[in-house]
Amino acid sequence: MVKDSFNHTSSWINGTHKGKADAGLIGELNRSIVLNFIRQEGSISRAEIAVRTQLSRSAVSNIISSLLDEGIVHESGIGESKGGRRPIMVNFNYSVAYVLGIDMGANHLLALLADLEGNPVAEFNAEFSVENGPEIGIPILVELIRRIVESEFLKNKRLYGIGLGVTGPLDFETGTVVMPPLMPGWNKFPLRRYLSEEFQLPVLVDNDANLGAIGERWRGAGLGQNNLAYVKLGTGIGCGMVVDGKIFRGANGSAGEIGHITITRDGPPCRCGSFGCLESMAGTPAIINRIRLAIQAGRDTTLTKICDPADLTVAAIGEAAASGDNLSMEVISDAGRYIGIALATLVNLFNPSMIILGGGVAAVGEVILNQIKQTAKDRSLVASFQGMQIVRGKLGIEAVAIGAAMLVLQEVFKGPQLSLVTG
């Protein structure tokens, strides 16, 4: 079954693929304990592992020999003597295999091949529009993955699994898209099952904002933060929430749809069917459309000297705002105010220690960032806002793909905790 597809991957690295029972289970648990100690501690000796885990030296030696044979760990030199012969140190081999993280955005496909520490080793891109539906989109996605699988990077490597981020709500357990406003034609499409069967690999699918939160929490601006929100500001606007160090998905996987908070009851129509949603007022299309309408109405702006109105981007608008263009500053400031209003609601309900802003809109410059911060502060309870930080993400456009890779790694290494089993 697809739901259990990660069992094969995690069992290979944890050793449970051998299918033993009873006494064999103890050996499997001990192998997991040793492996996780090596991952957590870095360079460590066999003797130190035996002391720390309370396992016998012979058990540890046998486990290490097996891990060395499989290439999962490697010997890394001679350590300091503690009264006897200097020990040989062992390290986890993070390059023994790779995982694949993919950001399937509204207008792009970005894939990162990463080692078992989450470090990107190769990047792949493809032209893509989610609005074309799965009939056109899926073949493009499959071709991208196939190109990666057949690339020189995987000639002598295992690929443990694929993580995929999508710009809409979904059922996380099944990896099925559910009524996504920005993904016409994708409703009920079983992405996880389809890709798992196509490539015979474990696959996980999650909302892109959740994956951005995972990426920034483990490798970006949110290091060490156990309660944070990652707000992705782009064509769509979504929020991934980390609560007590774990992603909060809600009852059916739709938590964090901050883009559909109503900012004004009489606002423009939103793709979700409502009116005045944050996304319809501060998403990329809303910002660009407002600028175009102002230009058509005769507003003076330096943007007409920079690019054709038909080719406007939020990056160009941000540059114009930073140069003092009044129209750009006005539109960007209003978008920042709308976002700040929504963030104040998030602050008062969730009380995070940090809000990380990602996506194209967040990158337009200080004008929008300052407006977001000021509005959120003005509209939040003092107690909720006190000590909280609002920052830009550090991972940029790679945040979602890195988060997708990290999601796979979390599943690969999920297994017995370091509760000690002697043997």
Short mmCIF file of C-alpha atoms in Angstrom, two decimals:
data_model
loop_
_atom_site.label_atom_id
_atom_site.label_comp_id
_atom_site.label_asym_id
_atom_site.label_seq_id
_atom_site.Cartn_x
_atom_site.Cartn_y
_atom_site.Cartn_z
CA MET A 1 0.00 0.00 0.00
CA VAL A 2 1.16 3.55 -0.72
CA LYS A 3 0.45 4.63 2.86
CA ASP A 4 3.11 2.17 4.06
CA SER A 5 5.57 2.84 1.27
CA PHE A 6 8.13 4.45 3.58
CA ASN A 7 8.41 1.24 5.58
CA HIS A 8 10.79 -0.19 2.96
CA THR A 9 13.06 2.85 3.02
CA SER A 10 13.21 3.44 6.77
CA SER A 11 13.52 -0.30 7.43
CA TRP A 12 16.53 -0.51 5.10
CA ILE A 13 18.42 2.16 6.96
CA ASN A 14 17.20 0.99 10.38
CA GLY A 15 17.77 -2.67 9.55
CA THR A 16 14.17 -3.86 10.02
CA HIS A 17 13.99 -5.10 6.44
CA LYS A 18 15.21 -8.50 7.64
CA GLY A 19 11.79 -9.30 9.06
CA LYS A 20 12.86 -11.11 12.24
CA ALA A 21 10.56 -11.35 15.26
CA ASP A 22 11.00 -11.47 19.06
CA ALA A 23 14.78 -11.68 19.58
CA GLY A 24 15.26 -10.25 16.11
CA LEU A 25 13.16 -7.25 17.11
CA ILE A 26 15.62 -6.44 19.90
CA GLY A 27 18.44 -6.47 17.36
CA GLU A 28 16.49 -4.14 15.09
CA LEU A 29 15.83 -1.74 17.96
CA ASN A 30 19.47 -1.81 19.01
CA ARG A 31 20.57 -1.05 15.44
CA SER A 32 18.25 1.95 15.36
CA ILE A 33 19.57 3.16 18.70
CA VAL A 34 23.20 2.92 17.54
CA LEU A 35 22.45 4.57 14.22
CA ASN A 36 20.61 7.48 15.81
CA PHE A 37 23.40 7.98 18.35
CA ILE A 38 25.93 8.25 15.52
CA ARG A 39 23.70 10.74 13.67
CA GLN A 40 23.16 12.88 16.76
CA GLU A 41 26.65 12.81 18.18
CA GLY A 42 28.75 13.07 15.02
CA SER A 43 32.14 11.42 15.38
CA ILE A 44 31.98 8.78 18.12
CA SER A 45 33.83 5.58 19.06
CA ARG A 46 32.40 2.10 19.45
CA ALA A 47 33.32 2.11 23.14
CA GLU A 48 31.55 5.41 23.73
CA ILE A 49 28.43 4.12 21.96
CA ALA A 50 28.44 1.03 24.22
CA VAL A 51 28.72 3.17 27.35
CA ARG A 52 26.06 5.68 26.27
CA THR A 53 23.55 3.08 25.04
CA GLN A 54 24.27 0.44 27.72
CA LEU A 55 24.66 -2.13 24.96
CA SER A 56 27.40 -4.74 25.08
CA ARG A 57 30.60 -3.98 23.20
CA SER A 58 30.15 -7.07 21.06
CA ALA A 59 26.61 -6.01 20.10
CA VAL A 60 27.83 -2.53 19.17
CA SER A 61 30.77 -3.94 17.20
CA ASN A 62 28.48 -6.26 15.20
CA ILE A 63 26.05 -3.43 14.44
CA ILE A 64 28.86 -1.09 13.37
CA SER A 65 30.33 -3.78 11.10
CA SER A 66 26.97 -4.20 9.41
CA LEU A 67 26.54 -0.43 8.98
CA LEU A 68 30.06 -0.16 7.55
CA ASP A 69 29.38 -2.96 5.04
CA GLU A 70 26.22 -1.15 3.86
CA GLY A 71 28.01 2.20 3.61
CA ILE A 72 25.66 3.89 6.10
CA VAL A 73 28.54 4.84 8.40
CA HIS A 74 32.26 5.23 7.77
CA GLU A 75 35.38 5.34 9.89
CA SER A 76 36.69 8.86 10.22
CA GLY A 77 40.03 8.68 11.97
CA ILE A 78 41.62 8.06 15.36
CA GLY A 79 40.17 9.61 18.52
CA GLU A 80 41.67 10.64 21.85
CA SER A 81 42.79 7.89 24.21
CA LYS A 82 40.97 7.59 27.55
CA GLY A 83 43.46 5.27 29.15
CA GLY A 84 43.91 2.57 26.54
CA ARG A 85 44.37 2.19 22.82
CA ARG A 86 43.24 5.21 20.80
CA PRO A 87 39.78 4.43 19.37
CA ILE A 88 38.68 4.42 15.74
CA MET A 89 35.88 6.95 15.32
CA VAL A 90 32.78 6.38 13.19
CA ASN A 91 30.55 8.92 11.46
CA PHE A 92 27.21 8.78 9.71
CA ASN A 93 27.61 8.77 5.92
CA TYR A 94 25.19 11.47 4.81
CA SER A 95 26.10 10.99 1.16
CA VAL A 96 25.23 7.28 1.01
CA ALA A 97 21.86 8.16 -0.53
CA TYR A 98 19.70 11.11 -1.57
CA VAL A 99 16.16 12.37 -1.20
CA LEU A 100 14.25 14.57 -3.64
CA GLY A 101 12.29 17.67 -2.64
CA ILE A 102 10.01 19.36 -5.18
CA ASP A 103 8.17 22.68 -5.05
CA MET A 104 5.20 22.51 -7.43
CA GLY A 105 4.24 26.18 -7.36
CA ALA A 106 1.56 28.03 -9.25
CA ASN A 107 4.00 28.97 -12.00
CA HIS A 108 7.13 26.88 -11.48
CA LEU A 109 8.64 23.50 -10.73
CA LEU A 110 11.78 23.54 -8.60
CA ALA A 111 13.41 20.28 -7.52
CA LEU A 112 16.36 19.79 -5.18
CA LEU A 113 18.32 16.59 -4.77
CA ALA A 114 19.62 16.54 -1.19
CA ASP A 115 21.86 14.31 0.90
CA LEU A 116 20.69 12.68 4.14
CA GLU A 117 21.51 15.84 6.09
CA GLY A 118 19.27 17.94 3.84
CA ASN A 119 22.12 19.66 2.01
CA PRO A 120 21.16 20.36 -1.63
CA VAL A 121 23.52 18.75 -4.12
CA ALA A 122 21.72 19.57 -7.39
CA GLU A 123 18.87 21.80 -8.58
CA PHE A 124 16.46 21.14 -11.45
CA ASN A 125 13.75 23.36 -12.96
CA ALA A 126 10.95 23.06 -15.48
CA GLU A 127 8.44 25.46 -17.01
CA PHE A 128 5.06 24.81 -15.44
CA SER A 129 1.63 26.31 -14.76
CA VAL A 130 -0.66 24.65 -12.26
CA GLU A 131 -3.66 26.25 -13.99
CA ASN A 132 -3.21 23.87 -16.92
CA GLY A 133 -4.50 21.02 -14.76
CA PRO A 134 -3.11 17.52 -14.22
CA GLU A 135 -3.54 16.43 -17.84
CA ILE A 136 -0.74 18.80 -18.84
CA GLY A 137 0.97 19.27 -15.48
CA ILE A 138 1.53 15.66 -14.46
CA PRO A 139 3.53 14.68 -17.60
CA ILE A 140 5.80 17.70 -17.00
CA LEU A 141 6.28 16.70 -13.35
CA VAL A 142 6.94 13.06 -14.25
CA GLU A 143 9.45 14.04 -16.93
CA LEU A 144 11.32 16.27 -14.45
CA ILE A 145 11.53 13.46 -11.89
CA ARG A 146 12.58 10.97 -14.55
CA ARG A 147 15.34 13.34 -15.69
CA ILE A 148 16.62 13.50 -12.12
CA VAL A 149 16.38 9.74 -11.52
CA GLU A 150 18.37 9.10 -14.69
CA SER A 151 20.92 11.84 -14.05
CA GLU A 152 24.58 11.26 -13.24
CA PHE A 153 23.93 12.27 -9.61
CA LEU A 154 22.08 9.00 -8.98
CA LYS A 155 24.28 6.60 -10.93
CA ASN A 156 25.70 5.00 -7.80
CA LYS A 157 23.25 6.28 -5.19
CA ARG A 158 19.96 5.20 -3.70
CA LEU A 159 17.01 7.58 -3.87
CA TYR A 160 15.10 7.09 -0.62
CA GLY A 161 11.98 9.03 -1.49
CA ILE A 162 10.25 12.08 -2.94
CA GLY A 163 8.67 15.01 -1.12
CA LEU A 164 6.30 17.31 -3.03
CA GLY A 165 4.84 20.67 -2.05
CA VAL A 166 1.60 21.93 -3.62
CA THR A 167 -0.09 25.31 -3.42
CA GLY A 168 -3.38 24.26 -1.87
CA PRO A 169 -5.13 22.19 0.80
CA LEU A 170 -4.83 18.42 0.72
CA ASP A 171 -5.37 15.25 2.70
CA PHE A 172 -1.88 14.64 4.09
CA GLU A 173 -2.47 10.96 4.86
CA THR A 174 -3.35 10.10 1.27
CA GLY A 175 -1.53 12.92 -0.53
CA THR A 176 -4.73 13.85 -2.35
CA VAL A 177 -5.46 17.46 -3.32
CA VAL A 178 -8.77 18.77 -1.90
CA MET A 179 -10.66 21.71 -3.47
CA PRO A 180 -7.55 23.87 -4.13
CA PRO A 181 -8.53 27.44 -5.16
CA LEU A 182 -5.33 27.95 -7.18
CA MET A 183 -5.30 24.49 -8.81
CA PRO A 184 -8.28 24.14 -11.17
CA GLY A 185 -8.84 20.55 -12.24
CA TRP A 186 -6.68 19.03 -9.49
CA ASN A 187 -9.43 18.32 -6.94
CA LYS A 188 -9.21 14.72 -5.66
CA PHE A 189 -6.14 14.01 -7.77
CA PRO A 190 -4.14 11.32 -5.89
CA LEU A 191 -0.68 12.82 -6.31
CA ARG A 192 1.01 10.61 -3.74
CA ARG A 193 -0.38 7.34 -5.08
CA TYR A 194 0.25 8.30 -8.71
CA LEU A 195 3.91 9.24 -8.22
CA SER A 196 4.62 6.33 -5.89
CA GLU A 197 3.28 3.85 -8.44
CA GLU A 198 5.01 5.61 -11.35
CA PHE A 199 8.47 5.53 -9.77
CA GLN A 200 8.13 2.70 -7.22
CA LEU A 201 9.41 5.06 -4.54
CA PRO A 202 8.03 6.37 -1.26
CA VAL A 203 6.28 9.74 -1.75
CA LEU A 204 4.98 12.38 0.66
CA VAL A 205 2.87 15.38 -0.40
CA ASP A 206 2.17 18.43 1.73
CA ASN A 207 1.03 22.02 1.46
CA ASP A 208 3.84 24.32 0.30
CA ALA A 209 3.54 26.63 3.33
CA ASN A 210 3.92 23.67 5.69
CA LEU A 211 7.06 22.65 3.85
CA GLY A 212 8.38 26.20 3.92
CA ALA A 213 7.91 26.11 7.69
CA ILE A 214 9.80 22.80 7.93
CA GLY A 215 12.63 24.12 5.75
CA GLU A 216 13.05 27.37 7.65
CA ARG A 217 12.64 25.62 11.03
CA TRP A 218 15.42 23.11 10.37
CA ARG A 219 17.78 24.94 8.03
CA GLY A 220 16.80 28.61 7.87
CA ALA A 221 15.65 31.58 9.92
CA GLY A 222 13.67 29.48 12.41
CA LEU A 223 16.49 27.39 13.86
CA GLY A 224 15.74 26.66 17.49
CA GLN A 225 12.19 28.03 17.34
CA ASN A 226 9.56 25.51 18.46
CA ASN A 227 6.52 27.72 17.86
CA LEU A 228 6.68 29.62 14.60
CA ALA A 229 4.64 30.49 11.53
CA TYR A 230 5.90 30.57 7.97
CA VAL A 231 3.75 32.78 5.74
CA LYS A 232 4.25 32.28 2.01
CA LEU A 233 3.33 35.43 0.11
CA GLY A 234 3.05 34.83 -3.62
CA THR A 235 0.35 34.05 -6.15
CA GLY A 236 -1.37 32.36 -3.23
CA ILE A 237 -0.94 33.16 0.45
CA GLY A 238 -0.64 30.33 2.95
CA CYS A 239 0.73 29.69 6.41
CA GLY A 240 2.59 26.74 7.88
CA MET A 241 2.56 26.51 11.67
CA VAL A 242 5.08 24.72 13.86
CA VAL A 243 3.64 23.96 17.31
CA ASP A 244 5.93 22.43 19.94
CA GLY A 245 8.41 21.59 17.19
CA LYS A 246 5.89 19.80 14.92
CA ILE A 247 3.81 20.90 11.95
CA PHE A 248 0.19 21.58 12.89
CA ARG A 249 -2.10 20.43 10.06
CA GLY A 250 -5.48 20.60 11.76
CA ALA A 251 -8.32 18.08 11.74
CA ASN A 252 -8.21 17.34 8.00
CA GLY A 253 -5.01 18.95 6.77
CA SER A 254 -6.37 22.41 5.96
CA ALA A 255 -4.87 24.42 8.83
CA GLY A 256 -3.01 27.62 7.96
CA GLU A 257 -5.15 28.98 5.10
CA ILE A 258 -4.41 32.55 6.18
CA GLY A 259 -4.88 33.77 2.61
CA HIS A 260 -8.62 33.34 3.05
CA ILE A 261 -9.02 35.50 6.15
CA THR A 262 -11.50 38.25 5.23
CA ILE A 263 -9.79 41.64 5.27
CA THR A 264 -12.81 43.60 4.08
CA ARG A 265 -16.34 42.33 3.50
CA ASP A 266 -16.77 44.40 0.33
CA GLY A 267 -13.42 43.48 -1.21
CA PRO A 268 -12.67 41.87 -4.59
CA PRO A 269 -13.78 38.32 -5.37
CA CYS A 270 -11.39 35.54 -4.40
CA ARG A 271 -10.80 32.25 -6.19
CA CYS A 272 -12.15 30.45 -3.13
CA GLY A 273 -15.60 31.93 -3.83
CA SER A 274 -15.59 34.52 -1.05
CA PHE A 275 -14.85 38.26 -1.16
CA GLY A 276 -12.17 40.46 0.35
CA CYS A 277 -9.78 37.61 1.26
CA LEU A 278 -6.17 38.50 2.00
CA GLU A 279 -5.07 36.59 -1.10
CA SER A 280 -7.41 38.58 -3.35
CA MET A 281 -6.01 41.84 -1.97
CA ALA A 282 -2.30 41.21 -1.38
CA GLY A 283 -1.33 38.22 -3.53
CA THR A 284 0.93 38.74 -6.54
CA PRO A 285 -1.94 38.97 -9.09
CA ALA A 286 -3.80 41.52 -6.93
CA ILE A 287 -0.75 43.78 -6.61
CA ILE A 288 0.04 43.65 -10.32
CA ASN A 289 -3.58 44.14 -11.34
CA ARG A 290 -3.95 47.23 -9.17
CA ILE A 291 -0.85 48.79 -10.73
CA ARG A 292 -2.10 48.04 -14.25
CA LEU A 293 -5.51 49.59 -13.54
CA ALA A 294 -3.83 52.71 -12.15
CA ILE A 295 -1.63 53.02 -15.25
CA GLN A 296 -4.71 52.62 -17.48
CA ALA A 297 -6.39 55.38 -15.46
CA GLY A 298 -3.48 57.71 -16.22
CA ARG A 299 -1.47 57.54 -12.96
CA ASP A 300 2.12 58.68 -13.40
CA THR A 301 4.72 56.03 -12.53
CA THR A 302 8.31 55.22 -13.37
CA LEU A 303 7.23 51.63 -13.96
CA THR A 304 6.23 52.49 -17.53
CA LYS A 305 9.88 53.36 -18.19
CA ILE A 306 11.12 50.10 -16.69
CA CYS A 307 8.85 47.57 -18.38
CA ASP A 308 5.71 47.07 -20.38
CA PRO A 309 2.60 46.93 -18.11
CA ALA A 310 1.84 43.52 -19.63
CA ASP A 311 5.17 42.21 -18.25
CA LEU A 312 4.93 43.65 -14.74
CA THR A 313 6.41 41.67 -11.85
CA VAL A 314 6.31 42.29 -8.12
CA ALA A 315 10.11 42.50 -8.19
CA ALA A 316 9.91 45.46 -10.61
CA ILE A 317 7.23 47.08 -8.46
CA GLY A 318 9.42 46.64 -5.41
CA GLU A 319 12.40 48.24 -7.15
CA ALA A 320 10.25 51.19 -8.20
CA ALA A 321 8.94 51.59 -4.64
CA ALA A 322 12.49 51.55 -3.26
CA SER A 323 13.36 54.32 -5.77
CA GLY A 324 10.51 56.49 -4.50
CA ASP A 325 7.82 55.82 -7.12
CA ASN A 326 4.61 57.03 -5.47
CA LEU A 327 2.22 54.58 -7.10
CA SER A 328 4.41 51.58 -6.31
CA MET A 329 4.93 52.74 -2.72
CA GLU A 330 1.18 53.20 -2.28
CA VAL A 331 0.24 49.76 -3.62
CA ILE A 332 3.04 47.97 -1.78
CA SER A 333 2.21 49.77 1.47
CA ASP A 334 -1.47 48.84 1.19
CA ALA A 335 -0.54 45.20 0.54
CA GLY A 336 1.72 45.28 3.61
CA ARG A 337 -1.10 46.72 5.69
CA TYR A 338 -3.51 43.96 4.61
CA ILE A 339 -0.91 41.31 5.40
CA GLY A 340 -0.21 42.94 8.77
CA ILE A 341 -3.91 42.80 9.65
CA ALA A 342 -3.97 39.06 8.95
CA LEU A 343 -0.75 38.50 10.90
CA ALA A 344 -2.23 40.27 13.92
CA THR A 345 -5.03 37.70 13.91
CA LEU A 346 -2.41 34.97 13.70
CA VAL A 347 -0.43 36.49 16.57
CA ASN A 348 -3.47 36.82 18.84
CA LEU A 349 -4.67 33.26 18.16
CA PHE A 350 -1.39 31.36 17.93
CA ASN A 351 1.16 33.46 19.88
CA PRO A 352 4.24 32.31 17.90
CA SER A 353 7.76 33.33 18.86
CA MET A 354 8.55 34.10 15.22
CA ILE A 355 6.77 34.75 11.94
CA ILE A 356 8.89 34.05 8.87
CA LEU A 357 7.88 35.65 5.58
CA GLY A 358 8.65 33.88 2.32
CA GLY A 359 7.58 34.04 -1.31
CA GLY A 360 7.94 36.70 -3.99
CA VAL A 361 5.87 39.38 -2.27
CA ALA A 362 7.99 39.17 0.88
CA ALA A 363 11.11 39.88 -1.16
CA VAL A 364 10.01 43.21 -2.67
CA GLY A 365 11.85 45.36 -0.14
CA GLU A 366 11.73 47.27 3.11
CA VAL A 367 8.58 49.25 2.22
CA ILE A 368 6.32 46.21 2.54
CA LEU A 369 8.25 44.65 5.43
CA ASN A 370 8.07 47.80 7.54
CA GLN A 371 4.36 48.18 6.86
CA ILE A 372 3.68 44.55 7.75
CA LYS A 373 5.57 44.83 11.03
CA GLN A 374 3.97 48.11 12.07
CA THR A 375 0.42 47.03 11.27
CA ALA A 376 0.83 43.66 12.98
CA LYS A 377 2.20 45.38 16.07
CA ASP A 378 -0.55 48.00 16.15
CA ARG A 379 -3.33 45.41 15.85
CA SER A 380 -1.94 42.66 18.10
CA LEU A 381 -2.39 42.32 21.83
CA VAL A 382 0.70 43.65 23.59
CA ALA A 383 1.17 40.40 25.52
CA SER A 384 0.96 38.28 22.35
CA PHE A 385 3.29 40.47 20.29
CA GLN A 386 5.89 41.03 23.00
CA GLY A 387 9.21 39.39 22.18
CA MET A 388 7.97 38.05 18.84
CA GLN A 389 10.00 38.52 15.67
CA ILE A 390 8.79 39.05 12.11
CA VAL A 391 11.63 38.24 9.72
CA ARG A 392 12.26 37.30 6.12
CA GLY A 393 13.14 33.69 5.43
CA LYS A 394 16.76 32.75 4.76
CA LEU A 395 16.11 29.99 2.23
CA GLY A 396 14.43 32.17 -0.41
CA ILE A 397 12.86 30.34 -3.34
CA GLU A 398 14.34 27.03 -2.17
CA ALA A 399 12.44 26.96 1.15
CA VAL A 400 9.61 24.68 0.01
CA ALA A 401 11.84 22.22 -1.87
CA ILE A 402 14.23 22.01 1.09
CA GLY A 403 11.26 21.47 3.41
CA ALA A 404 9.99 18.71 1.11
CA ALA A 405 13.37 16.97 1.32
CA MET A 406 13.43 17.38 5.11
CA LEU A 407 9.93 15.90 5.36
CA VAL A 408 11.18 12.77 3.62
CA LEU A 409 14.21 12.60 5.91
CA GLN A 410 12.01 12.86 8.99
CA GLU A 411 10.06 9.86 7.74
CA VAL A 412 13.18 7.91 6.74
CA PHE A 413 14.71 8.23 10.20
CA LYS A 414 11.44 7.85 12.09
CA GLY A 415 11.47 4.74 14.18
CA PRO A 416 12.34 3.60 17.68
CA GLN A 417 13.26 6.43 20.01
CA LEU A 418 16.45 6.23 22.03
CA SER A 419 14.76 4.18 24.74
CA LEU A 420 17.52 1.73 25.54
CA VAL A 421 17.20 -1.97 24.84
CA THR A 422 20.02 -4.03 26.28
CA GLY A 423 21.34 -7.11 24.58
#
